[in-house]
Amino acid sequence: MNNYQAKHASNNQKEEPKAVPFYKSCLQVIFLSVIFLGCYYLLFTFVLANESVSGLSMQPTFENNDRLIAVRHTNLQRGDVVILKAPDNPGAFYIKRIIGMPGDTVSSKNDITYINGKPLREKYLDEYKNSLPKGQLYTNNFSLKKLFNVSRVPKNSYFVMGDHRNISKDSRIIGFIKKKDIVGEVKLRYFPINKIQIFK
């Protein structure tokens, strides 16, 4: 055997893979699983919220059992759909739409919502409003003065309503929602699969 053949044979021996001990493979799997679960926990504790819709108060925007992802600590704006801690049912959560911001006046007359005296365009109500008999209100007349004897939405609080106005239990009944009780802003519906939608 010449030198080339000897070196080639030596290289072939070095290239043979070594088996990883079974216990090491198990440790690697366990370690990666712990890392994954830790990241998942941190993500859905401090950044995201994974919730399901229970009830019909946000129809037709959301249906019962829709699955949603909400983002925590966003800059909330009028019209945002949010998940909030139910003030009248500890441990439960509601999904509603922000209508009144801190400092706003809010009222409704003849099925038109007014913010600071100006009509609010609410396209998400059109489908159900148009199906009602003529003269029947979808949103009952109200004002903050009549509801709570105040003129404006308090500081660090919001006035929320459900899109299905004539059945929704919202700020008209449960009062203003404090900022600290808003879990997050809905950004994604991922179930049902045929209704996957991103919300801006």
PDB file of C-alpha atoms in Angstrom:
ATOM      1  CA  MET A   1       0.000   0.000   0.000  1.00  0.00           C
ATOM      2  CA  ASN A   2       1.509   3.383  -1.003  1.00  0.00           C
ATOM      3  CA  ASN A   3       1.347   6.578   1.062  1.00  0.00           C
ATOM      4  CA  TYR A   4      -1.741   7.917  -0.802  1.00  0.00           C
ATOM      5  CA  GLN A   5      -3.692   4.718  -0.163  1.00  0.00           C
ATOM      6  CA  ALA A   6      -2.691   4.757   3.493  1.00  0.00           C
ATOM      7  CA  LYS A   7      -3.821   8.383   3.942  1.00  0.00           C
ATOM      8  CA  HIS A   8      -7.082   7.721   2.076  1.00  0.00           C
ATOM      9  CA  ALA A   9      -7.831   4.748   4.294  1.00  0.00           C
ATOM     10  CA  SER A  10      -7.036   6.858   7.352  1.00  0.00           C
ATOM     11  CA  ASN A  11      -9.435   9.616   6.204  1.00  0.00           C
ATOM     12  CA  ASN A  12     -12.215   7.102   5.646  1.00  0.00           C
ATOM     13  CA  GLN A  13     -11.823   5.910   9.202  1.00  0.00           C
ATOM     14  CA  LYS A  14     -12.044   9.470  10.551  1.00  0.00           C
ATOM     15  CA  GLU A  15     -15.237  10.202   8.593  1.00  0.00           C
ATOM     16  CA  GLU A  16     -17.194   7.412  10.224  1.00  0.00           C
ATOM     17  CA  PRO A  17     -19.948   9.083  12.383  1.00  0.00           C
ATOM     18  CA  LYS A  18     -20.058   8.374  16.074  1.00  0.00           C
ATOM     19  CA  ALA A  19     -23.352   7.444  17.683  1.00  0.00           C
ATOM     20  CA  VAL A  20     -24.699   9.963  20.214  1.00  0.00           C
ATOM     21  CA  PRO A  21     -25.539   8.263  23.510  1.00  0.00           C
ATOM     22  CA  PHE A  22     -29.289   7.905  24.061  1.00  0.00           C
ATOM     23  CA  TYR A  23     -29.260   9.831  27.335  1.00  0.00           C
ATOM     24  CA  LYS A  24     -27.611  12.810  25.639  1.00  0.00           C
ATOM     25  CA  SER A  25     -30.322  12.871  22.971  1.00  0.00           C
ATOM     26  CA  CYS A  26     -32.968  12.843  25.691  1.00  0.00           C
ATOM     27  CA  LEU A  27     -31.273  15.687  27.536  1.00  0.00           C
ATOM     28  CA  GLN A  28     -31.133  17.738  24.344  1.00  0.00           C
ATOM     29  CA  VAL A  29     -34.843  17.180  23.699  1.00  0.00           C
ATOM     30  CA  ILE A  30     -35.724  18.101  27.294  1.00  0.00           C
ATOM     31  CA  PHE A  31     -33.534  21.194  27.198  1.00  0.00           C
ATOM     32  CA  LEU A  32     -35.064  22.431  23.924  1.00  0.00           C
ATOM     33  CA  SER A  33     -38.573  21.715  25.231  1.00  0.00           C
ATOM     34  CA  VAL A  34     -37.938  23.751  28.373  1.00  0.00           C
ATOM     35  CA  ILE A  35     -36.600  26.644  26.289  1.00  0.00           C
ATOM     36  CA  PHE A  36     -39.628  26.502  23.968  1.00  0.00           C
ATOM     37  CA  LEU A  37     -42.148  26.353  26.823  1.00  0.00           C
ATOM     38  CA  GLY A  38     -40.379  29.181  28.626  1.00  0.00           C
ATOM     39  CA  CYS A  39     -40.497  31.390  25.542  1.00  0.00           C
ATOM     40  CA  TYR A  40     -44.168  30.519  24.988  1.00  0.00           C
ATOM     41  CA  TYR A  41     -45.016  31.385  28.604  1.00  0.00           C
ATOM     42  CA  LEU A  42     -43.182  34.708  28.486  1.00  0.00           C
ATOM     43  CA  LEU A  43     -44.688  35.610  25.107  1.00  0.00           C
ATOM     44  CA  PHE A  44     -48.288  34.965  26.166  1.00  0.00           C
ATOM     45  CA  THR A  45     -47.835  36.458  29.618  1.00  0.00           C
ATOM     46  CA  PHE A  46     -46.206  39.766  28.737  1.00  0.00           C
ATOM     47  CA  VAL A  47     -46.716  40.348  24.992  1.00  0.00           C
ATOM     48  CA  LEU A  48     -49.736  38.455  23.614  1.00  0.00           C
ATOM     49  CA  ALA A  49     -53.070  37.093  24.829  1.00  0.00           C
ATOM     50  CA  ASN A  50     -54.852  34.082  23.353  1.00  0.00           C
ATOM     51  CA  GLU A  51     -58.621  34.232  23.919  1.00  0.00           C
ATOM     52  CA  SER A  52     -61.879  32.907  22.502  1.00  0.00           C
ATOM     53  CA  VAL A  53     -65.121  34.797  21.923  1.00  0.00           C
ATOM     54  CA  SER A  54     -67.982  33.750  24.164  1.00  0.00           C
ATOM     55  CA  GLY A  55     -71.362  35.151  23.233  1.00  0.00           C
ATOM     56  CA  LEU A  56     -72.903  37.246  20.483  1.00  0.00           C
ATOM     57  CA  SER A  57     -72.269  40.827  21.625  1.00  0.00           C
ATOM     58  CA  MET A  58     -69.665  41.508  18.913  1.00  0.00           C
ATOM     59  CA  GLN A  59     -71.623  40.173  15.946  1.00  0.00           C
ATOM     60  CA  PRO A  60     -71.205  40.426  13.039  1.00  0.00           C
ATOM     61  CA  THR A  61     -67.524  41.309  13.506  1.00  0.00           C
ATOM     62  CA  PHE A  62     -66.894  38.262  15.698  1.00  0.00           C
ATOM     63  CA  GLU A  63     -68.926  35.129  16.272  1.00  0.00           C
ATOM     64  CA  ASN A  64     -69.178  32.834  19.267  1.00  0.00           C
ATOM     65  CA  ASN A  65     -66.083  30.582  19.640  1.00  0.00           C
ATOM     66  CA  ASP A  66     -63.868  32.659  17.334  1.00  0.00           C
ATOM     67  CA  ARG A  67     -60.228  32.360  18.477  1.00  0.00           C
ATOM     68  CA  LEU A  68     -58.238  35.584  18.767  1.00  0.00           C
ATOM     69  CA  ILE A  69     -54.751  36.875  19.452  1.00  0.00           C
ATOM     70  CA  ALA A  70     -54.458  40.229  21.218  1.00  0.00           C
ATOM     71  CA  VAL A  71     -51.354  42.356  21.702  1.00  0.00           C
ATOM     72  CA  ARG A  72     -50.725  43.805  25.145  1.00  0.00           C
ATOM     73  CA  HIS A  73     -49.530  47.351  25.905  1.00  0.00           C
ATOM     74  CA  THR A  74     -50.522  48.951  22.584  1.00  0.00           C
ATOM     75  CA  ASN A  75     -51.380  52.593  21.983  1.00  0.00           C
ATOM     76  CA  LEU A  76     -55.179  52.343  22.178  1.00  0.00           C
ATOM     77  CA  GLN A  77     -57.323  54.322  19.751  1.00  0.00           C
ATOM     78  CA  ARG A  78     -61.021  54.829  19.144  1.00  0.00           C
ATOM     79  CA  GLY A  79     -62.427  51.900  17.180  1.00  0.00           C
ATOM     80  CA  ASP A  80     -59.922  49.351  18.495  1.00  0.00           C
ATOM     81  CA  VAL A  81     -61.396  46.016  19.541  1.00  0.00           C
ATOM     82  CA  VAL A  82     -60.035  45.016  22.938  1.00  0.00           C
ATOM     83  CA  ILE A  83     -60.143  42.185  25.417  1.00  0.00           C
ATOM     84  CA  LEU A  84     -60.864  43.440  28.921  1.00  0.00           C
ATOM     85  CA  LYS A  85     -61.336  42.108  32.419  1.00  0.00           C
ATOM     86  CA  ALA A  86     -65.056  41.940  33.177  1.00  0.00           C
ATOM     87  CA  PRO A  87     -65.700  44.402  36.029  1.00  0.00           C
ATOM     88  CA  ASP A  88     -68.898  42.605  37.032  1.00  0.00           C
ATOM     89  CA  ASN A  89     -67.587  39.030  36.762  1.00  0.00           C
ATOM     90  CA  PRO A  90     -64.148  38.443  38.340  1.00  0.00           C
ATOM     91  CA  GLY A  91     -61.996  36.059  36.305  1.00  0.00           C
ATOM     92  CA  ALA A  92     -64.017  36.564  33.113  1.00  0.00           C
ATOM     93  CA  PHE A  93     -63.111  38.599  30.050  1.00  0.00           C
ATOM     94  CA  TYR A  94     -65.184  40.642  27.614  1.00  0.00           C
ATOM     95  CA  ILE A  95     -64.421  41.652  24.041  1.00  0.00           C
ATOM     96  CA  LYS A  96     -65.637  45.147  23.119  1.00  0.00           C
ATOM     97  CA  ARG A  97     -64.855  48.109  20.891  1.00  0.00           C
ATOM     98  CA  ILE A  98     -63.452  51.382  22.229  1.00  0.00           C
ATOM     99  CA  ILE A  99     -65.899  54.200  21.479  1.00  0.00           C
ATOM    100  CA  GLY A 100     -64.998  56.916  23.972  1.00  0.00           C
ATOM    101  CA  MET A 101     -61.450  57.966  24.831  1.00  0.00           C
ATOM    102  CA  PRO A 102     -60.445  59.694  28.093  1.00  0.00           C
ATOM    103  CA  GLY A 103     -61.929  63.194  28.154  1.00  0.00           C
ATOM    104  CA  ASP A 104     -64.536  62.495  25.427  1.00  0.00           C
ATOM    105  CA  THR A 105     -68.238  63.211  25.607  1.00  0.00           C
ATOM    106  CA  VAL A 106     -70.279  60.255  24.313  1.00  0.00           C
ATOM    107  CA  SER A 107     -73.951  60.084  23.415  1.00  0.00           C
ATOM    108  CA  SER A 108     -76.334  58.393  21.019  1.00  0.00           C
ATOM    109  CA  LYS A 109     -79.495  59.824  19.478  1.00  0.00           C
ATOM    110  CA  ASN A 110     -81.659  58.348  16.734  1.00  0.00           C
ATOM    111  CA  ASP A 111     -79.063  55.594  16.112  1.00  0.00           C
ATOM    112  CA  ILE A 112     -76.184  58.010  15.625  1.00  0.00           C
ATOM    113  CA  THR A 113     -73.271  57.992  18.063  1.00  0.00           C
ATOM    114  CA  TYR A 114     -71.795  61.378  18.870  1.00  0.00           C
ATOM    115  CA  ILE A 115     -68.259  61.944  20.144  1.00  0.00           C
ATOM    116  CA  ASN A 116     -67.600  65.444  21.404  1.00  0.00           C
ATOM    117  CA  GLY A 117     -70.735  66.546  19.580  1.00  0.00           C
ATOM    118  CA  LYS A 118     -69.690  65.113  16.211  1.00  0.00           C
ATOM    119  CA  PRO A 119     -71.269  62.047  14.512  1.00  0.00           C
ATOM    120  CA  LEU A 120     -69.134  58.914  14.607  1.00  0.00           C
ATOM    121  CA  ARG A 121     -69.134  56.822  11.423  1.00  0.00           C
ATOM    122  CA  GLU A 122     -69.585  53.178  12.401  1.00  0.00           C
ATOM    123  CA  LYS A 123     -69.555  51.019   9.271  1.00  0.00           C
ATOM    124  CA  TYR A 124     -69.370  47.838  11.343  1.00  0.00           C
ATOM    125  CA  LEU A 125     -72.973  48.475  12.464  1.00  0.00           C
ATOM    126  CA  ASP A 126     -74.508  48.836   9.000  1.00  0.00           C
ATOM    127  CA  GLU A 127     -75.283  45.161   8.381  1.00  0.00           C
ATOM    128  CA  TYR A 128     -77.493  44.772  11.447  1.00  0.00           C
ATOM    129  CA  LYS A 129     -78.924  48.309  11.455  1.00  0.00           C
ATOM    130  CA  ASN A 130     -80.169  47.890   7.903  1.00  0.00           C
ATOM    131  CA  SER A 131     -81.979  44.672   8.809  1.00  0.00           C
ATOM    132  CA  LEU A 132     -84.118  46.291  11.521  1.00  0.00           C
ATOM    133  CA  PRO A 133     -87.721  47.416  10.943  1.00  0.00           C
ATOM    134  CA  LYS A 134     -88.021  51.093  10.110  1.00  0.00           C
ATOM    135  CA  GLY A 135     -88.009  53.219  13.234  1.00  0.00           C
ATOM    136  CA  GLN A 136     -86.468  50.588  15.509  1.00  0.00           C
ATOM    137  CA  LEU A 137     -83.258  51.739  17.166  1.00  0.00           C
ATOM    138  CA  TYR A 138     -80.157  49.562  17.128  1.00  0.00           C
ATOM    139  CA  THR A 139     -78.494  51.735  19.800  1.00  0.00           C
ATOM    140  CA  ASN A 140     -80.825  53.170  22.404  1.00  0.00           C
ATOM    141  CA  ASN A 141     -80.565  56.885  23.069  1.00  0.00           C
ATOM    142  CA  PHE A 142     -78.171  57.743  25.910  1.00  0.00           C
ATOM    143  CA  SER A 143     -75.679  60.273  27.203  1.00  0.00           C
ATOM    144  CA  LEU A 144     -73.008  60.033  29.875  1.00  0.00           C
ATOM    145  CA  LYS A 145     -74.959  62.548  31.925  1.00  0.00           C
ATOM    146  CA  LYS A 146     -78.057  60.350  31.935  1.00  0.00           C
ATOM    147  CA  LEU A 147     -76.098  57.131  32.540  1.00  0.00           C
ATOM    148  CA  PHE A 148     -73.571  58.187  35.173  1.00  0.00           C
ATOM    149  CA  ASN A 149     -74.223  61.875  35.879  1.00  0.00           C
ATOM    150  CA  VAL A 150     -70.841  62.847  34.397  1.00  0.00           C
ATOM    151  CA  SER A 151     -70.049  64.844  31.273  1.00  0.00           C
ATOM    152  CA  ARG A 152     -66.881  63.137  30.048  1.00  0.00           C
ATOM    153  CA  VAL A 153     -65.036  59.825  30.084  1.00  0.00           C
ATOM    154  CA  PRO A 154     -62.735  59.899  33.140  1.00  0.00           C
ATOM    155  CA  LYS A 155     -58.959  60.045  32.921  1.00  0.00           C
ATOM    156  CA  ASN A 156     -57.259  56.681  32.197  1.00  0.00           C
ATOM    157  CA  SER A 157     -60.639  55.137  31.344  1.00  0.00           C
ATOM    158  CA  TYR A 158     -62.558  54.162  28.206  1.00  0.00           C
ATOM    159  CA  PHE A 159     -66.172  53.873  27.117  1.00  0.00           C
ATOM    160  CA  VAL A 160     -66.652  50.578  25.249  1.00  0.00           C
ATOM    161  CA  MET A 161     -69.549  49.007  23.395  1.00  0.00           C
ATOM    162  CA  GLY A 162     -70.243  45.767  21.576  1.00  0.00           C
ATOM    163  CA  ASP A 163     -71.005  45.834  17.855  1.00  0.00           C
ATOM    164  CA  HIS A 164     -74.287  43.970  18.446  1.00  0.00           C
ATOM    165  CA  ARG A 165     -75.662  47.018  20.206  1.00  0.00           C
ATOM    166  CA  ASN A 166     -79.132  45.829  21.185  1.00  0.00           C
ATOM    167  CA  ILE A 167     -77.863  42.806  23.167  1.00  0.00           C
ATOM    168  CA  SER A 168     -74.404  43.906  24.309  1.00  0.00           C
ATOM    169  CA  LYS A 169     -73.555  44.343  27.986  1.00  0.00           C
ATOM    170  CA  ASP A 170     -71.024  47.152  27.789  1.00  0.00           C
ATOM    171  CA  SER A 171     -70.118  50.535  29.287  1.00  0.00           C
ATOM    172  CA  ARG A 172     -73.753  51.588  29.134  1.00  0.00           C
ATOM    173  CA  ILE A 173     -74.338  48.977  31.858  1.00  0.00           C
ATOM    174  CA  ILE A 174     -70.987  48.081  33.434  1.00  0.00           C
ATOM    175  CA  GLY A 175     -69.514  51.585  33.359  1.00  0.00           C
ATOM    176  CA  PHE A 176     -66.170  52.945  32.219  1.00  0.00           C
ATOM    177  CA  ILE A 177     -63.257  50.556  31.745  1.00  0.00           C
ATOM    178  CA  LYS A 178     -59.973  51.487  33.367  1.00  0.00           C
ATOM    179  CA  LYS A 179     -56.855  51.282  31.234  1.00  0.00           C
ATOM    180  CA  LYS A 180     -55.257  48.763  33.614  1.00  0.00           C
ATOM    181  CA  ASP A 181     -58.171  46.381  33.029  1.00  0.00           C
ATOM    182  CA  ILE A 182     -57.671  46.216  29.261  1.00  0.00           C
ATOM    183  CA  VAL A 183     -55.740  43.030  28.506  1.00  0.00           C
ATOM    184  CA  GLY A 184     -54.867  43.802  24.906  1.00  0.00           C
ATOM    185  CA  GLU A 185     -55.920  44.929  21.446  1.00  0.00           C
ATOM    186  CA  VAL A 186     -57.226  42.245  19.089  1.00  0.00           C
ATOM    187  CA  LYS A 187     -54.895  41.873  16.106  1.00  0.00           C
ATOM    188  CA  LEU A 188     -55.653  38.422  14.679  1.00  0.00           C
ATOM    189  CA  ARG A 189     -58.516  35.964  14.309  1.00  0.00           C
ATOM    190  CA  TYR A 190     -56.986  32.566  13.583  1.00  0.00           C
ATOM    191  CA  PHE A 191     -60.062  30.351  13.957  1.00  0.00           C
ATOM    192  CA  PRO A 192     -62.232  29.401  12.136  1.00  0.00           C
ATOM    193  CA  ILE A 193     -59.629  28.813   9.448  1.00  0.00           C
ATOM    194  CA  ASN A 194     -61.891  30.169   6.699  1.00  0.00           C
ATOM    195  CA  LYS A 195     -62.235  33.472   8.607  1.00  0.00           C
ATOM    196  CA  ILE A 196     -58.575  34.171   9.394  1.00  0.00           C
ATOM    197  CA  GLN A 197     -58.162  37.942   9.511  1.00  0.00           C
ATOM    198  CA  ILE A 198     -55.587  40.504  10.628  1.00  0.00           C
ATOM    199  CA  PHE A 199     -56.930  43.623  12.317  1.00  0.00           C
ATOM    200  CA  LYS A 200     -54.986  46.877  12.119  1.00  0.00           C
TER     201      LYS A 200
END
